[in-house]
XYZ file of C-alpha atoms in Angstrom:
635
model
C 119.372 -79.329 -8.728
C 119.978 -76.422 -6.353
C 116.892 -75.010 -4.687
C 117.023 -71.582 -3.077
C 114.658 -70.950 -0.163
C 113.633 -67.368 0.560
C 111.458 -66.060 3.391
C 108.722 -63.466 3.115
C 109.106 -60.407 5.313
C 106.668 -60.180 8.227
C 104.602 -57.516 6.465
C 104.226 -59.552 3.269
C 103.221 -62.673 5.209
C 100.533 -60.703 7.021
C 99.463 -59.139 3.752
C 98.952 -62.505 2.089
C 96.695 -63.526 4.951
C 94.653 -60.334 4.495
C 94.303 -60.881 0.750
C 93.264 -64.486 1.184
C 90.550 -63.653 3.707
C 89.358 -60.126 2.918
C 88.639 -61.056 -0.695
C 87.073 -64.422 0.041
C 83.644 -63.327 -1.198
C 85.093 -62.207 -4.539
C 87.409 -65.056 -5.418
C 86.830 -64.702 -9.171
C 89.300 -61.839 -9.010
C 92.252 -64.218 -8.827
C 91.650 -65.500 -12.360
C 91.147 -61.990 -13.695
C 94.517 -61.029 -12.200
C 96.354 -64.026 -13.682
C 94.877 -63.412 -17.126
C 95.683 -59.698 -16.918
C 99.297 -60.462 -16.007
C 99.506 -62.922 -18.888
C 98.134 -60.358 -21.354
C 100.623 -57.764 -20.066
C 103.454 -60.236 -20.650
C 102.305 -60.676 -24.262
C 102.120 -56.900 -24.680
C 105.658 -56.482 -23.422
C 107.026 -59.162 -25.705
C 105.366 -57.538 -28.694
C 107.045 -54.241 -27.822
C 110.517 -55.704 -27.237
C 110.240 -57.691 -30.462
C 110.104 -54.408 -32.370
C 113.772 -53.936 -31.482
C 114.684 -57.624 -31.483
C 112.403 -59.736 -33.727
C 114.280 -62.904 -32.751
C 112.558 -62.830 -29.359
C 109.308 -64.086 -30.887
C 111.000 -66.804 -32.897
C 108.711 -69.021 -34.915
C 105.760 -68.531 -32.575
C 104.454 -65.010 -33.221
C 100.810 -65.710 -32.351
C 100.579 -64.343 -28.838
C 97.896 -65.953 -26.688
C 96.759 -67.023 -23.229
C 95.805 -70.621 -22.484
C 93.795 -71.845 -19.509
C 93.456 -75.532 -18.821
C 92.456 -77.673 -15.883
C 93.581 -81.045 -14.601
C 90.701 -82.092 -12.320
C 92.258 -85.363 -11.152
C 95.219 -83.422 -9.737
C 93.115 -80.358 -8.769
C 95.303 -78.095 -10.905
C 94.368 -74.952 -12.814
C 97.041 -73.609 -15.173
C 97.260 -70.230 -16.894
C 99.948 -70.141 -19.602
C 101.111 -67.299 -21.834
C 103.784 -67.112 -24.515
C 104.779 -63.591 -23.590
C 108.023 -62.077 -22.377
C 108.621 -64.421 -19.432
C 110.783 -63.776 -16.370
C 114.350 -64.400 -15.285
C 115.181 -65.793 -11.862
C 115.718 -62.314 -10.474
C 112.420 -61.064 -11.909
C 110.606 -64.017 -10.374
C 112.011 -63.088 -6.975
C 111.321 -59.365 -7.263
C 108.231 -58.921 -9.424
C 105.661 -61.558 -8.484
C 102.663 -59.639 -7.232
C 101.548 -56.030 -7.314
C 101.098 -55.570 -3.585
C 104.350 -57.040 -2.366
C 106.374 -54.486 -4.320
C 105.099 -51.351 -2.588
C 102.798 -49.983 0.050
C 102.398 -53.139 2.113
C 102.669 -51.383 5.458
C 100.187 -48.679 4.461
C 97.746 -51.212 3.088
C 97.878 -53.386 6.184
C 97.348 -50.382 8.450
C 94.321 -49.179 6.487
C 92.793 -52.633 6.114
C 93.302 -53.256 9.813
C 91.491 -50.037 10.673
C 88.519 -50.799 8.412
C 85.541 -52.376 10.024
C 83.469 -54.237 7.431
C 84.554 -56.731 4.816
C 83.176 -54.354 2.161
C 85.497 -51.588 3.332
C 88.447 -53.968 3.332
C 87.569 -55.003 -0.184
C 87.482 -51.383 -1.335
C 90.842 -50.610 0.228
C 92.512 -53.608 -1.318
C 90.957 -52.611 -4.612
C 92.886 -49.351 -4.445
C 96.174 -51.195 -4.215
C 95.525 -54.078 -6.590
C 95.751 -57.721 -5.580
C 97.932 -59.031 -8.395
C 99.440 -62.467 -8.504
C 98.925 -63.148 -4.797
C 95.166 -63.270 -5.303
C 95.858 -66.899 -6.310
C 96.117 -67.779 -2.625
C 92.418 -67.049 -2.192
C 91.693 -70.418 -3.828
C 94.904 -72.277 -3.146
C 97.488 -73.104 -0.514
C 100.178 -73.802 -3.095
C 101.097 -72.000 -6.317
C 103.849 -72.844 -8.800
C 105.250 -70.583 -11.505
C 107.347 -71.786 -14.432
C 108.879 -69.020 -16.527
C 111.394 -68.590 -19.347
C 112.499 -65.101 -20.332
C 112.460 -64.599 -24.131
C 116.062 -64.630 -25.337
C 117.399 -66.283 -22.169
C 118.739 -69.818 -21.751
C 117.215 -70.998 -18.476
C 113.713 -71.879 -17.376
C 112.940 -71.252 -13.717
C 110.515 -72.708 -11.192
C 109.004 -70.631 -8.330
C 106.796 -72.166 -5.645
C 105.090 -70.938 -2.467
C 102.408 -71.857 0.026
C 101.698 -68.154 0.601
C 102.739 -68.280 4.237
C 106.277 -69.334 5.079
C 108.091 -68.103 1.977
C 108.994 -69.390 -1.478
C 111.589 -71.458 -3.321
C 113.304 -70.807 -6.647
C 115.189 -73.390 -8.722
C 115.892 -74.278 -12.322
C 112.918 -76.047 -13.897
C 113.042 -79.678 -14.990
C 112.558 -80.645 -18.636
C 109.011 -81.828 -17.945
C 108.176 -78.563 -16.204
C 109.711 -76.474 -18.975
C 107.723 -78.470 -21.526
C 104.551 -76.771 -20.302
C 105.784 -73.675 -22.118
C 105.030 -74.925 -25.621
C 106.625 -71.854 -27.207
C 109.813 -72.247 -25.214
C 109.176 -68.909 -23.518
C 106.547 -67.221 -21.367
C 105.026 -68.103 -18.012
C 102.829 -70.840 -16.610
C 101.052 -70.275 -13.308
C 99.901 -73.548 -11.745
C 97.302 -73.122 -9.007
C 96.626 -76.067 -6.681
C 92.895 -75.551 -6.128
C 91.796 -76.123 -2.516
C 88.715 -78.071 -1.438
C 86.605 -74.939 -0.954
C 87.185 -73.724 -4.515
C 86.317 -76.760 -6.601
C 84.106 -74.710 -8.938
C 87.272 -73.372 -10.584
C 87.885 -76.859 -11.974
C 84.676 -76.631 -14.033
C 84.680 -75.334 -17.620
C 81.391 -73.516 -17.054
C 82.764 -71.522 -14.137
C 86.003 -70.644 -15.920
C 84.111 -69.558 -19.038
C 81.789 -67.377 -16.964
C 84.698 -65.660 -15.173
C 86.591 -64.969 -18.413
C 83.516 -63.651 -20.203
C 82.739 -61.410 -17.222
C 86.181 -60.032 -16.528
C 88.473 -60.553 -19.512
C 86.396 -60.615 -22.683
C 87.947 -57.313 -23.807
C 91.583 -58.452 -23.688
C 93.239 -58.055 -27.080
C 94.821 -61.528 -27.148
C 92.930 -64.778 -27.696
C 92.204 -66.725 -24.522
C 91.821 -70.472 -24.982
C 90.079 -72.817 -22.565
C 90.269 -76.594 -22.529
C 92.369 -79.507 -21.407
C 96.133 -79.744 -21.994
C 96.897 -80.066 -25.720
C 93.317 -80.811 -26.790
C 89.808 -79.391 -27.051
C 91.035 -75.801 -26.706
C 88.519 -73.193 -27.783
C 88.812 -69.430 -27.856
C 86.386 -67.896 -25.349
C 86.940 -64.137 -25.690
C 86.431 -61.652 -28.510
C 90.163 -60.741 -28.490
C 89.385 -57.289 -29.862
C 90.917 -54.304 -28.122
C 87.969 -52.585 -26.508
C 89.054 -49.089 -27.521
C 88.969 -50.019 -31.223
C 85.288 -50.910 -31.133
C 82.504 -48.344 -31.762
C 81.188 -46.728 -28.589
C 77.639 -47.702 -29.477
C 78.634 -51.396 -29.362
C 80.199 -51.244 -25.890
C 78.104 -51.680 -22.764
C 78.674 -49.925 -19.459
C 79.627 -53.265 -17.934
C 82.285 -53.854 -20.593
C 83.781 -50.437 -19.851
C 83.786 -51.258 -16.137
C 85.428 -54.633 -16.728
C 88.138 -53.039 -18.837
C 88.729 -50.379 -16.199
C 89.147 -53.079 -13.569
C 91.503 -54.948 -15.851
C 93.900 -52.026 -16.321
C 93.575 -50.646 -12.782
C 93.603 -53.962 -10.923
C 90.908 -52.384 -8.790
C 87.448 -53.340 -7.653
C 85.686 -49.978 -7.828
C 83.778 -48.576 -10.797
C 84.884 -45.575 -12.866
C 83.057 -42.387 -11.970
C 83.569 -41.080 -15.521
C 84.466 -42.743 -18.815
C 85.898 -40.815 -21.778
C 86.195 -42.677 -25.062
C 86.967 -40.792 -28.254
C 88.956 -40.810 -31.464
C 90.905 -37.702 -32.414
C 91.183 -37.093 -36.142
C 93.015 -34.455 -38.144
C 96.699 -33.631 -38.070
C 97.160 -35.949 -35.099
C 95.161 -39.174 -34.917
C 94.796 -41.277 -31.816
C 92.173 -43.199 -29.873
C 91.730 -42.675 -26.151
C 89.827 -44.636 -23.541
C 90.275 -43.019 -20.135
C 88.601 -43.420 -16.766
C 88.315 -41.279 -13.647
C 88.309 -43.660 -10.654
C 85.820 -43.546 -7.838
C 88.512 -44.145 -5.236
C 91.641 -42.054 -4.826
C 94.862 -44.103 -5.128
C 96.646 -44.479 -1.819
C 99.798 -42.776 -3.164
C 98.019 -39.876 -4.878
C 100.294 -37.271 -3.290
C 103.488 -39.307 -3.272
C 106.091 -37.201 -5.155
C 107.349 -40.333 -6.928
C 103.926 -41.364 -8.230
C 103.652 -41.708 -11.988
C 100.518 -41.621 -14.106
C 98.676 -44.822 -15.039
C 97.848 -44.253 -18.722
C 99.241 -46.822 -21.127
C 100.564 -45.796 -24.520
C 99.998 -48.014 -27.551
C 101.089 -47.425 -31.126
C 98.775 -49.171 -33.596
C 97.640 -51.526 -30.805
C 101.217 -52.413 -29.828
C 101.974 -51.686 -26.184
C 104.795 -49.160 -25.748
C 104.822 -47.941 -22.150
C 102.664 -47.766 -19.035
C 104.322 -44.663 -17.555
C 105.723 -42.580 -20.406
C 106.840 -39.274 -18.947
C 105.163 -36.316 -20.619
C 102.116 -38.219 -21.867
C 99.836 -37.031 -19.045
C 99.860 -33.770 -17.104
C 100.773 -34.320 -13.435
C 97.416 -32.853 -12.411
C 95.652 -35.667 -14.306
C 97.785 -38.431 -12.789
C 94.705 -40.057 -11.267
C 93.316 -40.931 -14.717
C 93.625 -44.518 -15.920
C 93.289 -45.927 -19.404
C 95.004 -46.131 -22.766
C 96.107 -43.906 -25.617
C 96.596 -45.607 -28.987
C 98.367 -43.443 -31.565
C 98.610 -43.943 -35.320
C 101.236 -41.245 -35.821
C 104.071 -42.201 -33.489
C 106.889 -44.325 -34.957
C 107.082 -47.895 -33.690
C 110.856 -48.071 -33.782
C 111.479 -45.110 -31.483
C 113.013 -45.781 -28.070
C 111.097 -45.020 -24.891
C 113.853 -42.659 -23.757
C 113.415 -40.348 -26.742
C 109.683 -40.843 -27.199
C 108.816 -38.425 -24.382
C 110.419 -35.585 -26.347
C 108.412 -36.278 -29.492
C 106.185 -33.239 -30.280
C 103.294 -35.574 -31.088
C 103.267 -36.744 -27.453
C 102.919 -33.140 -26.277
C 99.989 -32.587 -28.655
C 98.304 -35.765 -27.473
C 98.762 -34.650 -23.850
C 97.157 -31.285 -24.548
C 94.277 -32.764 -26.536
C 93.639 -35.358 -23.859
C 93.549 -32.709 -21.113
C 91.106 -30.570 -23.063
C 88.776 -33.513 -23.641
C 88.880 -34.645 -20.010
C 88.081 -31.139 -18.773
C 85.196 -30.912 -21.252
C 83.811 -34.230 -20.034
C 84.215 -33.196 -16.389
C 82.304 -29.996 -17.081
C 79.571 -32.065 -18.723
C 79.498 -34.421 -15.737
C 79.119 -31.475 -13.353
C 76.031 -30.308 -15.241
C 74.423 -33.700 -15.797
C 75.209 -35.513 -12.548
C 75.937 -33.126 -9.692
C 76.245 -35.959 -7.159
C 78.814 -37.902 -9.187
C 80.826 -34.777 -9.854
C 80.734 -33.871 -6.166
C 82.131 -37.297 -5.314
C 84.850 -36.849 -7.945
C 85.766 -33.396 -6.656
C 86.016 -34.654 -3.105
C 88.576 -37.239 -4.219
C 90.544 -35.384 -6.896
C 89.731 -31.664 -6.705
C 92.968 -30.758 -4.936
C 94.965 -32.597 -7.611
C 93.099 -30.980 -10.492
C 93.748 -27.508 -9.065
C 97.480 -28.119 -9.484
C 96.861 -27.388 -13.156
C 95.905 -23.808 -12.324
C 99.493 -23.332 -11.186
C 101.406 -24.842 -14.092
C 99.083 -25.300 -17.097
C 98.378 -21.814 -18.401
C 96.994 -23.103 -21.702
C 94.166 -24.945 -19.894
C 93.517 -22.394 -17.179
C 90.160 -21.159 -18.481
C 88.775 -24.692 -18.741
C 90.124 -25.550 -15.309
C 88.576 -22.465 -13.724
C 85.235 -23.471 -15.217
C 85.452 -26.954 -13.711
C 86.828 -25.981 -10.283
C 84.515 -25.881 -7.290
C 84.992 -24.010 -4.018
C 83.364 -23.714 -0.627
C 82.120 -20.251 0.294
C 80.193 -18.303 2.918
C 77.130 -18.166 0.658
C 75.840 -21.656 1.296
C 77.166 -24.857 2.781
C 77.882 -26.326 -0.632
C 80.367 -25.971 -3.465
C 80.174 -23.082 -5.899
C 81.752 -22.116 -9.213
C 83.561 -18.881 -9.899
C 80.882 -18.011 -12.430
C 78.186 -18.367 -9.760
C 80.247 -16.258 -7.337
C 80.611 -13.532 -9.971
C 76.847 -13.461 -10.505
C 76.276 -12.899 -6.778
C 78.840 -10.101 -6.369
C 77.533 -6.952 -4.687
C 77.102 -3.764 -6.740
C 80.406 -1.950 -6.599
C 82.332 -5.033 -5.464
C 85.558 -4.965 -7.439
C 87.315 -8.118 -6.174
C 86.738 -11.820 -5.492
C 87.427 -12.239 -1.783
C 88.877 -15.394 -0.287
C 90.436 -16.750 2.879
C 92.718 -19.774 3.145
C 93.395 -21.986 6.140
C 93.980 -25.514 7.379
C 90.357 -26.591 7.770
C 86.905 -25.536 6.659
C 85.704 -24.936 10.224
C 88.663 -22.683 10.965
C 88.245 -20.443 7.944
C 84.463 -20.345 8.217
C 84.778 -19.005 11.785
C 87.737 -16.691 11.192
C 87.280 -13.176 12.611
C 88.664 -11.644 9.391
C 85.479 -12.525 7.473
C 82.996 -11.170 10.051
C 82.621 -7.794 8.388
C 82.161 -9.410 4.978
C 79.461 -11.779 6.198
C 77.683 -8.939 8.025
C 77.505 -7.010 4.748
C 76.453 -10.028 2.687
C 79.754 -10.108 0.778
C 80.613 -13.675 -0.207
C 84.052 -15.043 0.691
C 85.575 -18.158 -0.891
C 87.000 -20.660 1.609
C 90.256 -22.336 0.541
C 91.675 -25.257 2.526
C 93.933 -27.099 0.057
C 97.642 -26.296 0.206
C 97.763 -25.874 -3.566
C 95.321 -22.932 -3.294
C 98.012 -20.681 -1.853
C 100.246 -21.441 -4.837
C 97.901 -21.171 -7.816
C 96.651 -17.832 -6.494
C 100.159 -16.471 -7.062
C 99.816 -17.029 -10.818
C 96.044 -16.742 -11.384
C 95.534 -13.112 -10.495
C 91.949 -12.640 -11.627
C 88.817 -14.254 -12.997
C 87.313 -12.427 -15.963
C 88.852 -9.158 -14.864
C 87.913 -9.494 -11.190
C 91.093 -9.811 -9.077
C 91.398 -12.358 -6.293
C 91.943 -10.648 -2.935
C 92.722 -12.262 0.401
C 90.671 -10.999 3.347
C 93.696 -11.634 5.568
C 95.981 -9.279 3.675
C 96.021 -5.516 3.178
C 93.658 -2.742 4.170
C 90.283 -3.479 2.596
C 87.812 -0.592 2.352
C 84.327 -1.847 3.191
C 82.781 1.616 3.537
C 81.061 1.433 0.146
C 79.142 -1.624 1.317
C 76.804 -0.395 4.096
C 75.721 -2.706 6.863
C 72.103 -3.915 6.810
C 69.725 -2.307 9.291
C 69.888 -5.110 11.872
C 73.650 -4.962 12.051
C 73.556 -1.140 12.253
C 71.270 -1.255 15.294
C 73.545 -3.724 17.083
C 76.592 -1.531 16.560
C 74.702 1.641 17.483
C 73.756 0.104 20.836
C 77.376 -0.760 21.476
C 78.459 2.769 20.613
C 75.844 4.388 22.835
C 76.777 2.168 25.771
C 80.385 3.360 25.664
C 80.143 7.031 24.818
C 82.992 8.956 23.072
C 85.921 6.672 23.772
C 89.268 7.773 22.567
C 90.119 5.029 20.072
C 93.004 7.030 18.646
C 94.570 7.336 22.085
C 94.287 3.569 22.547
C 95.860 2.962 19.157
C 98.840 5.064 20.189
C 99.248 3.030 23.379
C 99.057 -0.231 21.484
C 101.514 0.904 18.813
C 104.065 1.929 21.444
C 103.781 -1.260 23.493
C 103.716 -3.652 20.512
C 106.112 -1.833 18.181
C 108.631 -4.693 18.255
C 106.020 -7.328 17.423
C 103.667 -5.825 14.841
C 104.162 -3.545 11.895
C 101.011 -1.508 12.461
C 97.947 -1.231 14.700
C 94.728 0.149 13.228
C 90.972 0.189 13.625
C 88.979 -1.791 11.079
C 85.487 -2.449 9.772
C 86.584 -6.008 9.011
C 85.485 -7.163 12.498
C 81.985 -7.233 13.973
C 81.964 -9.828 16.791
C 85.666 -10.307 17.610
C 87.820 -7.658 19.285
C 90.998 -8.220 17.323
C 92.667 -10.038 14.423
C 95.975 -10.238 12.578
C 96.389 -9.213 8.960
C 99.309 -9.414 6.543
C 100.552 -6.074 5.255
C 100.180 -5.346 1.542
C 103.870 -5.984 0.901
C 104.075 -9.127 3.062
C 103.332 -12.811 2.401
C 99.754 -13.812 3.243
C 99.196 -15.511 6.602
C 98.703 -19.116 5.551
C 101.151 -18.894 2.684
C 103.888 -17.988 5.134
C 103.120 -21.034 7.281
C 103.176 -23.292 4.224
C 106.529 -21.877 3.115
C 107.980 -22.318 6.577
C 106.992 -25.988 6.631
C 107.873 -26.978 3.076
C 110.610 -24.576 2.027
C 112.163 -23.537 5.370
C 111.092 -19.948 4.822
C 112.477 -17.867 7.678
C 112.051 -14.266 6.557
C 110.654 -12.367 9.556
C 107.424 -10.496 8.995
C 105.487 -8.085 11.187
C 101.759 -8.478 11.018
C 99.147 -5.767 11.228
C 97.013 -5.858 14.373
C 93.482 -4.725 13.630
C 91.046 -3.840 16.402
C 87.275 -3.598 16.431
C 86.422 -0.132 17.819
C 82.821 -1.207 18.462
C 83.688 -4.223 20.616
C 82.997 -3.801 24.371
C 86.531 -4.949 25.279
C 88.131 -2.376 22.986
C 85.749 0.290 24.258
C 86.743 -0.535 27.843
C 90.450 -0.390 26.975
C 89.898 2.941 25.219
C 88.209 4.281 28.355
C 91.183 3.169 30.473
C 93.589 4.837 28.075
C 91.574 8.078 28.143
C 91.472 8.010 31.945
C 95.240 7.606 32.326
C 94.875 4.154 33.865
C 97.805 2.185 35.221
C 100.269 1.850 32.354
C 101.219 -1.729 33.288
C 97.586 -2.790 33.199
C 97.162 -1.370 29.694
C 100.432 -2.879 28.534
C 99.429 -6.316 29.865
C 96.052 -5.971 28.180
C 97.783 -5.046 24.924
C 99.966 -8.156 25.163
C 96.977 -10.351 25.899
C 95.170 -8.831 22.949
C 98.035 -9.688 20.594
C 98.366 -13.216 21.983
C 94.631 -13.697 21.528
C 94.958 -12.706 17.870
C 97.835 -15.166 17.475
C 95.875 -18.008 19.030
C 92.858 -17.336 16.806
C 95.173 -17.393 13.798
C 96.656 -20.726 14.853
C 100.070 -19.248 15.529
C 102.156 -20.070 18.621
C 102.344 -17.705 21.561
C 106.050 -16.735 21.812
C 106.092 -16.557 25.645
C 103.490 -18.970 27.098
C 104.624 -18.319 30.677
C 104.093 -14.569 30.364
C 100.749 -15.165 28.667
C 99.607 -17.447 31.518
C 100.765 -14.919 34.136
C 98.880 -12.045 32.530
C 95.783 -14.169 32.027
C 95.786 -15.219 35.693
C 96.003 -11.601 36.850
C 93.089 -10.493 34.674
C 90.987 -13.491 35.670
C 91.618 -12.727 39.344
C 90.507 -9.112 38.879
C 87.448 -10.158 36.948
C 86.372 -12.705 39.553
C 87.001 -10.238 42.368
C 84.730 -7.710 40.687
């Protein structure tokens, strides 16, 4: 009998060590994972048998069997599901080893406490390799339904694994002639998993909801069913405890966190389906990976169809986990054509509407939980504002934003209630970080007048604002674009006195003359130079012209879409700032032209630096700065 020896890659070997040790305090998870994999195998056989009934043969009662052999320290989990070929054994054993190993190891390595490591691994799933938490040797015997060979896989979880054709005695453990048997050689520190009481407790805790019967006993005798074997989503909500929902969530997500929101409902009418969906507490590690698919399973009359059917879930709800069980979809339809079925589109829309309703309810009933959800998934949810017009109103109601009003999130409805009399637009600024936008010079005049400005820091904000032009008739307007008239919003008395003192200290300076000097010197670099009421404390800022792309949007386009259209910004100056007043005095007194020109260049470079844009000629900037510093120190 030919045995093929294969070696784990260095990252997988290290990963197995992490799983075995980081999860040591939660070793029950290994049995949950093996039972979940077995149930999935039964699900997949039931689906494939719709097209090829011969796959089930004479044994159509799908089940999971768990038995122990204490004298040999063996624990065996057997299913009569779809089984695996040799190639599938090599490629598909374990959730972690298939993707993200390097990222997981990096994050786990950076985490300090065992609790943090546990949470991180929970985001990835531990899968089959959780078996090595209680064992130093695991065997797998598997026979793919419809195939001829039975295969044997074995590993110590460190050096690698072997694959060979199974012997007759080994194949005999698959009483149905198909399926998979996982044989765990229990180590000395895990003897409790050879006790019926412990196994029963683990199954009742973690896997009671699985829709296939789970039998516990000794090989070929004294087997008793120990779970309800009723699909959780088919039971009345009133009969399901919070713990049962959590256990089911952990079963389908292979995670260790708890759902932050659970939505369980039955849609009736023209389209009938049952949904049980969860919003996780922890964001998946690949949330923004372009290849990521959703994690909602589709069933038809309790028969598993697909775990990633395209079109079933909006991309902006891809973080949701759970199941949809439809009564209206045909069982004999192929997965390739199912995504184009109009019923799927209606289910997707109905599901989105219900989730948004439940999120709105969560925001009103548990502000802390909703805040935690928004911190993890708000940026993803806002993607729907860009491409889901039919749900835009509900999304706008759920969305939260930072603003200059208070150091907490606000709704658009709350912003609208606080708008100043005569304010005809919703003002916002977008940037790379909250600190940057909160301290931007462009919002100084708004804050001085008590006009609230929304602070956007997610990349998606710059895109959805291109299609969502207003909120209840109030247009969105960037404070970094266009000439905004603030004259109808007078400054409060305190701010007036501050500016009046500045004006009286520098009497009758020729701002217009200075503007002419600046326009002439900077004509190749900016489209316009003008005085503004937008500034109160800073001397200068850059603004996008009305017909140009907004400041941050241009940077985003340059990075992601290689946007290279040149644009000339507007340079706005604060006529009440002492620096501008001094420059105006120099211009009125016919000062040295080179000095004014250097000051103009420094002023523009300062505006660029504040905006986070590169200075085009750092050497010239340093030279001019050195000259002005020397003069200032000499004075």
